[in-house]
PDB file of C-alpha atoms in Angstrom:
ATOM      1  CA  UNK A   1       0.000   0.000   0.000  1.00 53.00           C
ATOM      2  CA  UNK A   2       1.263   3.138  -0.862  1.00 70.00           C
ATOM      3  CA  UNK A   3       1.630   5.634   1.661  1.00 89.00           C
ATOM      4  CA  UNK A   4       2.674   9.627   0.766  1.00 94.00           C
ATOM      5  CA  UNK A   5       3.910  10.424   4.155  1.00 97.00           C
ATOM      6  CA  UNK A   6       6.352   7.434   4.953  1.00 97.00           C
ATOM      7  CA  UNK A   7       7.753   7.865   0.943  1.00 96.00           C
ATOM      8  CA  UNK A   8       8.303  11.676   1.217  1.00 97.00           C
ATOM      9  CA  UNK A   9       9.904  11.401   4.986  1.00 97.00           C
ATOM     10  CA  UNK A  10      12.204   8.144   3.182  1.00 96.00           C
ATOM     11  CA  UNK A  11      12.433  10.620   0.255  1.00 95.00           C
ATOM     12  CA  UNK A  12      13.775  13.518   2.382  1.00 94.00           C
ATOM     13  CA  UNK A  13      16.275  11.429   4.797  1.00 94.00           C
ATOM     14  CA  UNK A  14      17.722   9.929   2.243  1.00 95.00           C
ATOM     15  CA  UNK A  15      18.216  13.543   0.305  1.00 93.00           C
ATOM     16  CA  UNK A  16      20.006  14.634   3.234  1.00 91.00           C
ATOM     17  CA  UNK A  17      22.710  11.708   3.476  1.00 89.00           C
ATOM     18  CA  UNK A  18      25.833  13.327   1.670  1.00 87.00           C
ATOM     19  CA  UNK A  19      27.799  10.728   2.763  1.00 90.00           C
ATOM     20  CA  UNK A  20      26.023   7.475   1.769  1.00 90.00           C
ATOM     21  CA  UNK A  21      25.611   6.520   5.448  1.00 89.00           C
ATOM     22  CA  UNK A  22      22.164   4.824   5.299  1.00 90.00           C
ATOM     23  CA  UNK A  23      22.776   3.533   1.020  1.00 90.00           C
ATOM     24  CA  UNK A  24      22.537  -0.094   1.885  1.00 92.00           C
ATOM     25  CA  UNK A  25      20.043   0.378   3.960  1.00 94.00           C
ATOM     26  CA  UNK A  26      16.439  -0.766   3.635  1.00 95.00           C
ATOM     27  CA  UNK A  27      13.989   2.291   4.067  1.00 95.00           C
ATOM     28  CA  UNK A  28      11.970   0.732   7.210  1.00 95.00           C
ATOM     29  CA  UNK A  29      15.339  -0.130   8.939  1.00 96.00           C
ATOM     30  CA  UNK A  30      16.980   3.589   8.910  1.00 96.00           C
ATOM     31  CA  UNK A  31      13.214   5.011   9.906  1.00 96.00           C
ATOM     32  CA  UNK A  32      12.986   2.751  12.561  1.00 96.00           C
ATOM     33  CA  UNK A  33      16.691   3.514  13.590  1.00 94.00           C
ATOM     34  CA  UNK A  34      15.840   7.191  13.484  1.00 94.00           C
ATOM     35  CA  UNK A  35      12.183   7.472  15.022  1.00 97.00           C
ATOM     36  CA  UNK A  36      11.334   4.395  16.405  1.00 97.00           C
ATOM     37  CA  UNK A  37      12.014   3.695  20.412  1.00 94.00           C
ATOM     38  CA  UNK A  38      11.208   1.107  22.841  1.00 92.00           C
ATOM     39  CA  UNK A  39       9.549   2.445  26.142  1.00 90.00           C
ATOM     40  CA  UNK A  40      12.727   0.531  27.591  1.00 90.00           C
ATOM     41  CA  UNK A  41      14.790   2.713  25.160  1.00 90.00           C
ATOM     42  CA  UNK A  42      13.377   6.071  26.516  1.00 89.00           C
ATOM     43  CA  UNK A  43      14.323   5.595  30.166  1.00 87.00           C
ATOM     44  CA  UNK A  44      17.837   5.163  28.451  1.00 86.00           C
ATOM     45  CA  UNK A  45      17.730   9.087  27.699  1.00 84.00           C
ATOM     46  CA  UNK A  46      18.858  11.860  30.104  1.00 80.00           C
ATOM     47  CA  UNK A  47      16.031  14.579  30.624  1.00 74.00           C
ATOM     48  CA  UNK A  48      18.769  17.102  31.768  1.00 78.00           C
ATOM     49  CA  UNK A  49      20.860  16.893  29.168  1.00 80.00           C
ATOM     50  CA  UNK A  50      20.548  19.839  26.230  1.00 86.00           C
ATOM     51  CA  UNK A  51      18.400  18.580  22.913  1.00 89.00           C
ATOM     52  CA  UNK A  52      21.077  18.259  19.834  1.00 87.00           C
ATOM     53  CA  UNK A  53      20.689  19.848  16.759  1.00 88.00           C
ATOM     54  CA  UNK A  54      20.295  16.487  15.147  1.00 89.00           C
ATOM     55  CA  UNK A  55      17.260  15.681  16.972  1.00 92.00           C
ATOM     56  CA  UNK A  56      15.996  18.842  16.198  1.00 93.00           C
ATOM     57  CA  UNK A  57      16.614  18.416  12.902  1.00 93.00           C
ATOM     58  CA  UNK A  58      15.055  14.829  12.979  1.00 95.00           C
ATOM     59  CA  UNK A  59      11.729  16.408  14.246  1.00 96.00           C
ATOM     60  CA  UNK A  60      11.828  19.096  11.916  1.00 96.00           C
ATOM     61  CA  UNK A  61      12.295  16.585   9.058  1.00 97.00           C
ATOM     62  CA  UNK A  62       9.204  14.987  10.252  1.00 98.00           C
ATOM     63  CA  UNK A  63       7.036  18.102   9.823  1.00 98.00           C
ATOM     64  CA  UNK A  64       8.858  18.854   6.670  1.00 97.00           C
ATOM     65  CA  UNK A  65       7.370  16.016   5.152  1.00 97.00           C
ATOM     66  CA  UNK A  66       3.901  16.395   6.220  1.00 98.00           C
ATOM     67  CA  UNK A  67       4.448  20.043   5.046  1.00 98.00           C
ATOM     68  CA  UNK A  68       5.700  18.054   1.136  1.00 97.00           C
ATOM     69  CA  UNK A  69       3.219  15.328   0.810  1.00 97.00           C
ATOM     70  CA  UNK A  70       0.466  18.161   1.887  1.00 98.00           C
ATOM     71  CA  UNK A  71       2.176  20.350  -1.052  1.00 97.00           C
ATOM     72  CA  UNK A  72       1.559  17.211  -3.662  1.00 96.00           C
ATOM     73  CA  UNK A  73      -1.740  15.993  -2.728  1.00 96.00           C
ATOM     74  CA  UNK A  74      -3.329  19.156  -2.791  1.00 97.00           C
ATOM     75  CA  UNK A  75      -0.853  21.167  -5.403  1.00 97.00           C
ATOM     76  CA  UNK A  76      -0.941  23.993  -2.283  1.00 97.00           C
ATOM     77  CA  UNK A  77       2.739  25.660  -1.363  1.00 97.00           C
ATOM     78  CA  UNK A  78       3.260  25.203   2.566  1.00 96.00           C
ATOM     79  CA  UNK A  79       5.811  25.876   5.094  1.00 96.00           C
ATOM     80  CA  UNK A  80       7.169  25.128   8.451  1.00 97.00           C
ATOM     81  CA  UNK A  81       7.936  27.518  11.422  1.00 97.00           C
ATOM     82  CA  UNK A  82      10.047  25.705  14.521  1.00 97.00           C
ATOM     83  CA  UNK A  83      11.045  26.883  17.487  1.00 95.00           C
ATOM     84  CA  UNK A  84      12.865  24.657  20.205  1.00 93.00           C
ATOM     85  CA  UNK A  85      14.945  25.480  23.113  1.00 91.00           C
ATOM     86  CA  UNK A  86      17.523  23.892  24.400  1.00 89.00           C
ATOM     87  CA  UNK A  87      15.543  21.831  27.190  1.00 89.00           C
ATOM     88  CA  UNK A  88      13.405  20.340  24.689  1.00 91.00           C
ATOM     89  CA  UNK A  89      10.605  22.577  24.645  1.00 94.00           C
ATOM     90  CA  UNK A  90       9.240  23.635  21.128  1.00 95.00           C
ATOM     91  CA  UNK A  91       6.331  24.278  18.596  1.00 97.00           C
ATOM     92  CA  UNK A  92       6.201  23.330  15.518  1.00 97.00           C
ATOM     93  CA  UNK A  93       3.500  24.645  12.843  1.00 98.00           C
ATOM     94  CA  UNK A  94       3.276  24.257   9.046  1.00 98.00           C
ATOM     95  CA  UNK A  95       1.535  26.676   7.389  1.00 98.00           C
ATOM     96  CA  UNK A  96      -0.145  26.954   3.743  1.00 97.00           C
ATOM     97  CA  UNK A  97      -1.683  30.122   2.988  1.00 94.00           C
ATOM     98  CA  UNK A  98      -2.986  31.917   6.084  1.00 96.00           C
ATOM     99  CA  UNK A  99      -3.655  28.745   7.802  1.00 98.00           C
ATOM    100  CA  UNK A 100      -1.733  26.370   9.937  1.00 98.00           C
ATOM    101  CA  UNK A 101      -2.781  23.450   8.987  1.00 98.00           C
ATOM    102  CA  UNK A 102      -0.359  21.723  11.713  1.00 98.00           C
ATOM    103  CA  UNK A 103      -0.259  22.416  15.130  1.00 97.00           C
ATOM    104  CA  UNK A 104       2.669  20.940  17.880  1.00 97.00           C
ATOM    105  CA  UNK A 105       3.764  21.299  21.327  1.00 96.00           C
ATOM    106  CA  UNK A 106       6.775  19.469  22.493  1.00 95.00           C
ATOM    107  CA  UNK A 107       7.473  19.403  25.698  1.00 91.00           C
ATOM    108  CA  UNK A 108       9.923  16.926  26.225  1.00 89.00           C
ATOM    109  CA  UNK A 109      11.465  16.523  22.578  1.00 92.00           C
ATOM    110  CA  UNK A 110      14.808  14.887  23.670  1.00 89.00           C
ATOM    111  CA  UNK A 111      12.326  11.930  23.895  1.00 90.00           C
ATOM    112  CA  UNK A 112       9.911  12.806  20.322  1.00 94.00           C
ATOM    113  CA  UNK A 113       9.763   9.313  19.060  1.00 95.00           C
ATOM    114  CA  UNK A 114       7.435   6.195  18.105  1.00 96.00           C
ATOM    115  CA  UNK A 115       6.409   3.374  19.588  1.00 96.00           C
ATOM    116  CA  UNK A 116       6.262   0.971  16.849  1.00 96.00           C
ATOM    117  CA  UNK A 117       7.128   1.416  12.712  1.00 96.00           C
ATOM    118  CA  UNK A 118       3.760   1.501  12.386  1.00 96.00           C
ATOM    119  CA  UNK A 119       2.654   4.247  14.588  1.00 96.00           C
ATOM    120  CA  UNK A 120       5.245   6.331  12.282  1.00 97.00           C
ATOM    121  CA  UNK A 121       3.185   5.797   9.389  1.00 96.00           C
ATOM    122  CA  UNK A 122      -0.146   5.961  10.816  1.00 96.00           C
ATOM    123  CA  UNK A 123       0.345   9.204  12.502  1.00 97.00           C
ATOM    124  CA  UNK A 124       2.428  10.782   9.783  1.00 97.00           C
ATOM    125  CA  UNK A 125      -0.450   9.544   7.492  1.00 96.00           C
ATOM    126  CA  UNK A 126      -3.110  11.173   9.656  1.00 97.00           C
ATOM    127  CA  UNK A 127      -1.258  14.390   9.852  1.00 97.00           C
ATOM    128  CA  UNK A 128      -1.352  14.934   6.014  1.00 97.00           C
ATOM    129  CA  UNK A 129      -5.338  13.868   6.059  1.00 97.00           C
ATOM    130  CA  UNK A 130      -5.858  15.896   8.989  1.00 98.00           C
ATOM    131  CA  UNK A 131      -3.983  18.868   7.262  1.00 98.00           C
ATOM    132  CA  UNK A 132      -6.116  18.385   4.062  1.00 98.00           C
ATOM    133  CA  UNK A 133      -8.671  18.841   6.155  1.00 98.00           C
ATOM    134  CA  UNK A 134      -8.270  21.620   7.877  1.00 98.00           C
ATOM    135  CA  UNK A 135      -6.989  23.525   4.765  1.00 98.00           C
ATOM    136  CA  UNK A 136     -10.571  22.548   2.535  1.00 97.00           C
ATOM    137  CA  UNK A 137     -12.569  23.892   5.953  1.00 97.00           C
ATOM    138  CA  UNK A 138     -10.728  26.868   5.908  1.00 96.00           C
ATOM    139  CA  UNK A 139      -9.274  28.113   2.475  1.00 94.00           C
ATOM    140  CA  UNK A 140     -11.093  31.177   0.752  1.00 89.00           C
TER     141      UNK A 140
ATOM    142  CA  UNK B   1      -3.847  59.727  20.910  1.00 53.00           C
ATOM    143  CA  UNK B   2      -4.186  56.359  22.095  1.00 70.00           C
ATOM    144  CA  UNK B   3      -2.002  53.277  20.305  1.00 89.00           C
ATOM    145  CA  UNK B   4      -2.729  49.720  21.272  1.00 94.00           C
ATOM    146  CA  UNK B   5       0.252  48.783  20.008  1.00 97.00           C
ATOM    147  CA  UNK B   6       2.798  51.180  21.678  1.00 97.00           C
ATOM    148  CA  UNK B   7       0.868  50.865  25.129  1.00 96.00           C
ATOM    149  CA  UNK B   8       1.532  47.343  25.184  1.00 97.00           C
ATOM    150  CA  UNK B   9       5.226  47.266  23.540  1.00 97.00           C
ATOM    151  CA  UNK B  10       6.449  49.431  26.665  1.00 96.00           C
ATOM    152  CA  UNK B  11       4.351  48.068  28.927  1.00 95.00           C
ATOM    153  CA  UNK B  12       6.498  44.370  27.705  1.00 94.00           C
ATOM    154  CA  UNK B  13       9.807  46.242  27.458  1.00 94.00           C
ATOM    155  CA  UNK B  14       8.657  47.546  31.008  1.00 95.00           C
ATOM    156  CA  UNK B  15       7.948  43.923  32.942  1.00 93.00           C
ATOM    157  CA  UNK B  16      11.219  42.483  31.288  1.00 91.00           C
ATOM    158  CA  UNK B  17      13.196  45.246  32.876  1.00 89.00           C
ATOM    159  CA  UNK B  18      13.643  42.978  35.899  1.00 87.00           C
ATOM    160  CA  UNK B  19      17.210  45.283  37.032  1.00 90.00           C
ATOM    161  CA  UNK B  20      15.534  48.719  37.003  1.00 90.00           C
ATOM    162  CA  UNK B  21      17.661  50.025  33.872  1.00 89.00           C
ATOM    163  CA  UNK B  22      14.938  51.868  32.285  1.00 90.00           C
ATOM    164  CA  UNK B  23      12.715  52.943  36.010  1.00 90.00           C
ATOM    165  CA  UNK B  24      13.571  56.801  35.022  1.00 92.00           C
ATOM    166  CA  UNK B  25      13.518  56.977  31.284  1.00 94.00           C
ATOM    167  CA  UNK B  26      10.678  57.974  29.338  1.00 95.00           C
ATOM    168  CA  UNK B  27       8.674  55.861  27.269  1.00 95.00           C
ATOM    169  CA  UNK B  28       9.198  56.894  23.668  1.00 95.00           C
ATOM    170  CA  UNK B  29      13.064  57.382  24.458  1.00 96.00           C
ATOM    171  CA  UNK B  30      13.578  53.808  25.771  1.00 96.00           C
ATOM    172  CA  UNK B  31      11.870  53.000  22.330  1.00 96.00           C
ATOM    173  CA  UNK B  32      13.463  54.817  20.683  1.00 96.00           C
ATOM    174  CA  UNK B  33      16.664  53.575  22.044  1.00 94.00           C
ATOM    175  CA  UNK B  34      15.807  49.817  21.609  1.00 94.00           C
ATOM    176  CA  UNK B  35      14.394  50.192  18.128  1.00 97.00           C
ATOM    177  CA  UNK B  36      14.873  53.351  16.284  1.00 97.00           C
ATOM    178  CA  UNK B  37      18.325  53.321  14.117  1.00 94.00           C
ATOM    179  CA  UNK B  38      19.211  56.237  11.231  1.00 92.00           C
ATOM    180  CA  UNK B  39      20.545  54.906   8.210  1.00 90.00           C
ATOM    181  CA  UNK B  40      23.731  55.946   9.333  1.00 90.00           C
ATOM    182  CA  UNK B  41      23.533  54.071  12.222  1.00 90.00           C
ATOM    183  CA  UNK B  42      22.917  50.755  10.409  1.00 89.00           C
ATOM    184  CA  UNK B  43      26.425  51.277   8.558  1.00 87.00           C
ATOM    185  CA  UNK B  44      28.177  50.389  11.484  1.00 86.00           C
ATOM    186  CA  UNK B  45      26.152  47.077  12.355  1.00 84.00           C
ATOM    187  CA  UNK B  46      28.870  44.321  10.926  1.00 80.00           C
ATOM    188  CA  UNK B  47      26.544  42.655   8.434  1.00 74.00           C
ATOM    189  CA  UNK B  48      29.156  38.961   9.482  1.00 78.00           C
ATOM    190  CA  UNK B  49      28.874  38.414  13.501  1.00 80.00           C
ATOM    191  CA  UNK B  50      26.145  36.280  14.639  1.00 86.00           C
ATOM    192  CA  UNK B  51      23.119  37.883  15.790  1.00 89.00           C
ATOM    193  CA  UNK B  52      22.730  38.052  19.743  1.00 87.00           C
ATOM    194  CA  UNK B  53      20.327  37.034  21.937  1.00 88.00           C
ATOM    195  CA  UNK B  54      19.017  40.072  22.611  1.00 89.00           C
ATOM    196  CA  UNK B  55      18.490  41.681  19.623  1.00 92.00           C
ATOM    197  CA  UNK B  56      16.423  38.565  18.831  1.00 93.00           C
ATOM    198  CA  UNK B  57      14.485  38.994  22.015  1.00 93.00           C
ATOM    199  CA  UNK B  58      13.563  42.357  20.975  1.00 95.00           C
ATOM    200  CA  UNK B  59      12.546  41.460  18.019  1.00 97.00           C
ATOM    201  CA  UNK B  60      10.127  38.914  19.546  1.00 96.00           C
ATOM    202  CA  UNK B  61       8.869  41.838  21.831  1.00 97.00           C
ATOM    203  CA  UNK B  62       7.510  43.387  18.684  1.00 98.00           C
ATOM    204  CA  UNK B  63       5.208  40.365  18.010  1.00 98.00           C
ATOM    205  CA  UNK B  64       4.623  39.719  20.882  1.00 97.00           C
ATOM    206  CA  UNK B  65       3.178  42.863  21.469  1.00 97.00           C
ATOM    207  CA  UNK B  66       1.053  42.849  18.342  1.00 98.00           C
ATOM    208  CA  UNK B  67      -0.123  39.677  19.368  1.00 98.00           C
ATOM    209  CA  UNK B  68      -1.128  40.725  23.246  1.00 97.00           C
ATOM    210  CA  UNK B  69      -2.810  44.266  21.236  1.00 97.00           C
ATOM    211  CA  UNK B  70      -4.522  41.751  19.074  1.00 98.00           C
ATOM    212  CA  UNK B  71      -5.998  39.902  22.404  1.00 97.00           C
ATOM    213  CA  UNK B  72      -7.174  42.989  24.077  1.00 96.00           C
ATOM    214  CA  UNK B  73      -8.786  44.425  20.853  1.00 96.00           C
ATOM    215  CA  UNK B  74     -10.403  40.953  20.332  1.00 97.00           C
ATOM    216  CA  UNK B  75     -10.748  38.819  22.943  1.00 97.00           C
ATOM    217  CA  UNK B  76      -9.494  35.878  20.991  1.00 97.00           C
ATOM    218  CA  UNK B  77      -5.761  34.308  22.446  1.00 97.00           C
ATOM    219  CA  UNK B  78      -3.156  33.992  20.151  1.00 96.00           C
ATOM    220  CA  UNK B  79       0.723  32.932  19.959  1.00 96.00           C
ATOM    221  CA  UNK B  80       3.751  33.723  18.226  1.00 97.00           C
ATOM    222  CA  UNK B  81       6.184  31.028  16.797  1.00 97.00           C
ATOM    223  CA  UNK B  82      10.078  32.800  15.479  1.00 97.00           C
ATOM    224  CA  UNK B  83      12.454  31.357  14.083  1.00 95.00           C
ATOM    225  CA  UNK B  84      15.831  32.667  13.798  1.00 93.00           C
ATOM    226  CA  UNK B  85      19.401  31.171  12.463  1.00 91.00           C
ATOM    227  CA  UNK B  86      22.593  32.708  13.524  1.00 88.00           C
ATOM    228  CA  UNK B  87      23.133  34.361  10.247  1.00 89.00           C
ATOM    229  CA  UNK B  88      19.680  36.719  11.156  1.00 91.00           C
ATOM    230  CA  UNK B  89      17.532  35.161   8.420  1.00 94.00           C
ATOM    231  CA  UNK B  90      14.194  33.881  10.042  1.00 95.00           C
ATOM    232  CA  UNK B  91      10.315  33.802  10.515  1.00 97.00           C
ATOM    233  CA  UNK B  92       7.990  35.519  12.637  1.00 97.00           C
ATOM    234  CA  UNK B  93       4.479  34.114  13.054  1.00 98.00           C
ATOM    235  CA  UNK B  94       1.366  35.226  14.937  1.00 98.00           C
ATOM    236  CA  UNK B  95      -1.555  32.643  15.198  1.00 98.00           C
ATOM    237  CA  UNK B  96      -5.243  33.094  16.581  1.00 97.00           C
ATOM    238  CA  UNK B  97      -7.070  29.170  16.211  1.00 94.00           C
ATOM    239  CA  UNK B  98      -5.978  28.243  13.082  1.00 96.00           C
ATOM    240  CA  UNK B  99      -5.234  31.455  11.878  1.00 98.00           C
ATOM    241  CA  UNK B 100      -1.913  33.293  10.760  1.00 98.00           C
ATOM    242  CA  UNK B 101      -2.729  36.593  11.753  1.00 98.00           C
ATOM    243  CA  UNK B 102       1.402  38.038  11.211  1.00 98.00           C
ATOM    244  CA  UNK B 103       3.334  36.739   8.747  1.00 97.00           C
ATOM    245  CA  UNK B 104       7.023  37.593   8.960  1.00 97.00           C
ATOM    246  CA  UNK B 105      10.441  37.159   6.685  1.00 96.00           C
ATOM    247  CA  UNK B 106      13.515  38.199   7.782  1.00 95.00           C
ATOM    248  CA  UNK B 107      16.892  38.089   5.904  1.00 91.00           C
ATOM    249  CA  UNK B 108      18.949  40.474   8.063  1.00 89.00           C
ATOM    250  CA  UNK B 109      17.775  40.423  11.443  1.00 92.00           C
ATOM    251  CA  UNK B 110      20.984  42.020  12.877  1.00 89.00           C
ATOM    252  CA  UNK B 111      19.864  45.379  11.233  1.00 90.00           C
ATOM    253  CA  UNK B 112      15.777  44.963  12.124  1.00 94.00           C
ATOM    254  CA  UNK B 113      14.999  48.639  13.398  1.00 95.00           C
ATOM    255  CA  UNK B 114      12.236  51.651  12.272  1.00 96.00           C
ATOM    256  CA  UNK B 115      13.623  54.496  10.928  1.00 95.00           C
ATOM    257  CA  UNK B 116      11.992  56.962  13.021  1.00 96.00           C
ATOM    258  CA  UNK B 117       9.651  56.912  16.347  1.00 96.00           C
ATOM    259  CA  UNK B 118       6.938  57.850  14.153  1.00 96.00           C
ATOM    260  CA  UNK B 119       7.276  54.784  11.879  1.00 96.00           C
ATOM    261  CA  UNK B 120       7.486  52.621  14.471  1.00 97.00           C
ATOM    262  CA  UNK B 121       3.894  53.316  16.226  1.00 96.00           C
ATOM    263  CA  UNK B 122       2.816  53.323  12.544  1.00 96.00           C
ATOM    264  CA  UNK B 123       3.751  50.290  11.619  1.00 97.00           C
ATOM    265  CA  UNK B 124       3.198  48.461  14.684  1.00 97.00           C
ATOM    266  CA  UNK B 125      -0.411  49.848  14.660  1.00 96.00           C
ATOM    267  CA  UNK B 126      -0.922  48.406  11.054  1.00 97.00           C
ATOM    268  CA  UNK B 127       0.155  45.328  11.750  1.00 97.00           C
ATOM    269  CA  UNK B 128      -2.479  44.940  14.809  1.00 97.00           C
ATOM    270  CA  UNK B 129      -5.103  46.256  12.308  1.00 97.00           C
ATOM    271  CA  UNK B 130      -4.305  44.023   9.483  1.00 98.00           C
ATOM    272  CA  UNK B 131      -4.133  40.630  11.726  1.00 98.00           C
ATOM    273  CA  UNK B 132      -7.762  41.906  13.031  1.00 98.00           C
ATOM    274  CA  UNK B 133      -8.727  42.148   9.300  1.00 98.00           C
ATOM    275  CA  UNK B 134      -7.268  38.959   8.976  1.00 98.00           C
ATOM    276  CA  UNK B 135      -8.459  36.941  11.268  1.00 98.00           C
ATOM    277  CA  UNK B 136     -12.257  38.369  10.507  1.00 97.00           C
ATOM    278  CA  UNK B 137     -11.953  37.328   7.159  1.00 97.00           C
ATOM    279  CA  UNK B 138     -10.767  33.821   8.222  1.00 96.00           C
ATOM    280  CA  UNK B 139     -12.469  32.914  11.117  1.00 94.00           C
ATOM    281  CA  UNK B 140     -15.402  30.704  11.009  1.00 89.00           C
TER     282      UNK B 140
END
């Protein structure tokens, strides 16, 4: 089954590896490596510790690609505005037109992550939808 | 005559002044300080260093105080999202619901400033009377 999210967030990660790190690797098995965590994996990570700029860019690439496979389904230019401090706490919104169309508060993003593969591409899936929505309701 | 806008700029500039540094300076001249700059005055900004944290918080101020006018004109509650890279180029956002009620670019933060006193109330005025516009045209 085809899914626009999961093959524009693949699409993008991939874009952004300059140095072949993740060629000869399948697409499920670097989006797990990058998104996916275990409950016992998050008691592994330090709450006091500063966010890197990675993970920040890891979230933003998330939004990015709701923000892309928003832009092809509906043929509607759309942006994203993040803001994140360094203890994790953040917004993220992507815009199209004069409407946000996506809406996030992070409060602990050190720890921004999914349970399961699947949960990645459900909830990026239901993003775009919900986006599509929200844009149709809204537009003039 | 009454501004919305400058009233609640100062009275921000005002509560952040947690050390007393502006307690006996007048209102338009702390403004004018923090964001009035002649032409010649912008020659000597180096366009190359980073952009500081203050200048950036000021910056903020400004949309955050169209966003608080915005509020008390209203009623409705809305929120600013920036974001700003090192280099000064950024994004300024104001949102009420789904709403973008500000919509910001900025390539060269370092040098953001008004001309004159004059142009500042002025602008900051229009941009509380456009988001209203805005937001009327968009709500639902």
């Amino acid at each position: 089954m085809e899914n626009i999210f999961i093959d524009t967030l693949i699409g993008q990660v991939r874009a952004l590896d300059q140095f072949g790190t993740w060629a000869n690797r399948e697409d499920e098995e670097i989006l797990k490596e990058k998104y996916v965590k275990s409950k016992e994996e998050l008691k592994n990570i330090p709450v006091i510790a500063d966010i890197d700029e990675m993970q920040i860019q890891d979230i933003r690439l998330i939004y990015q690609s709701v923000a892309l496979a928003f832009e092809k389904e509906t043929g509607v230019m759309c942006s994203v505005v993040m803001e994140m401090s360094h203890e994790g706490f953040g917004r993220a919104v992507v815009i199209a037109d004069k409407i946000v169309i996506v809406n996030k508060f992070f409060k602990d993003a050190h720890r921004f992550s999914f349970r399961t593969y699947e949960k990645l591409v459900e909830e990026g899936e239901k993003m775009v939808q919900d986006a599509i929505k929200i844009y149709n309701e809204y537009k003039k």
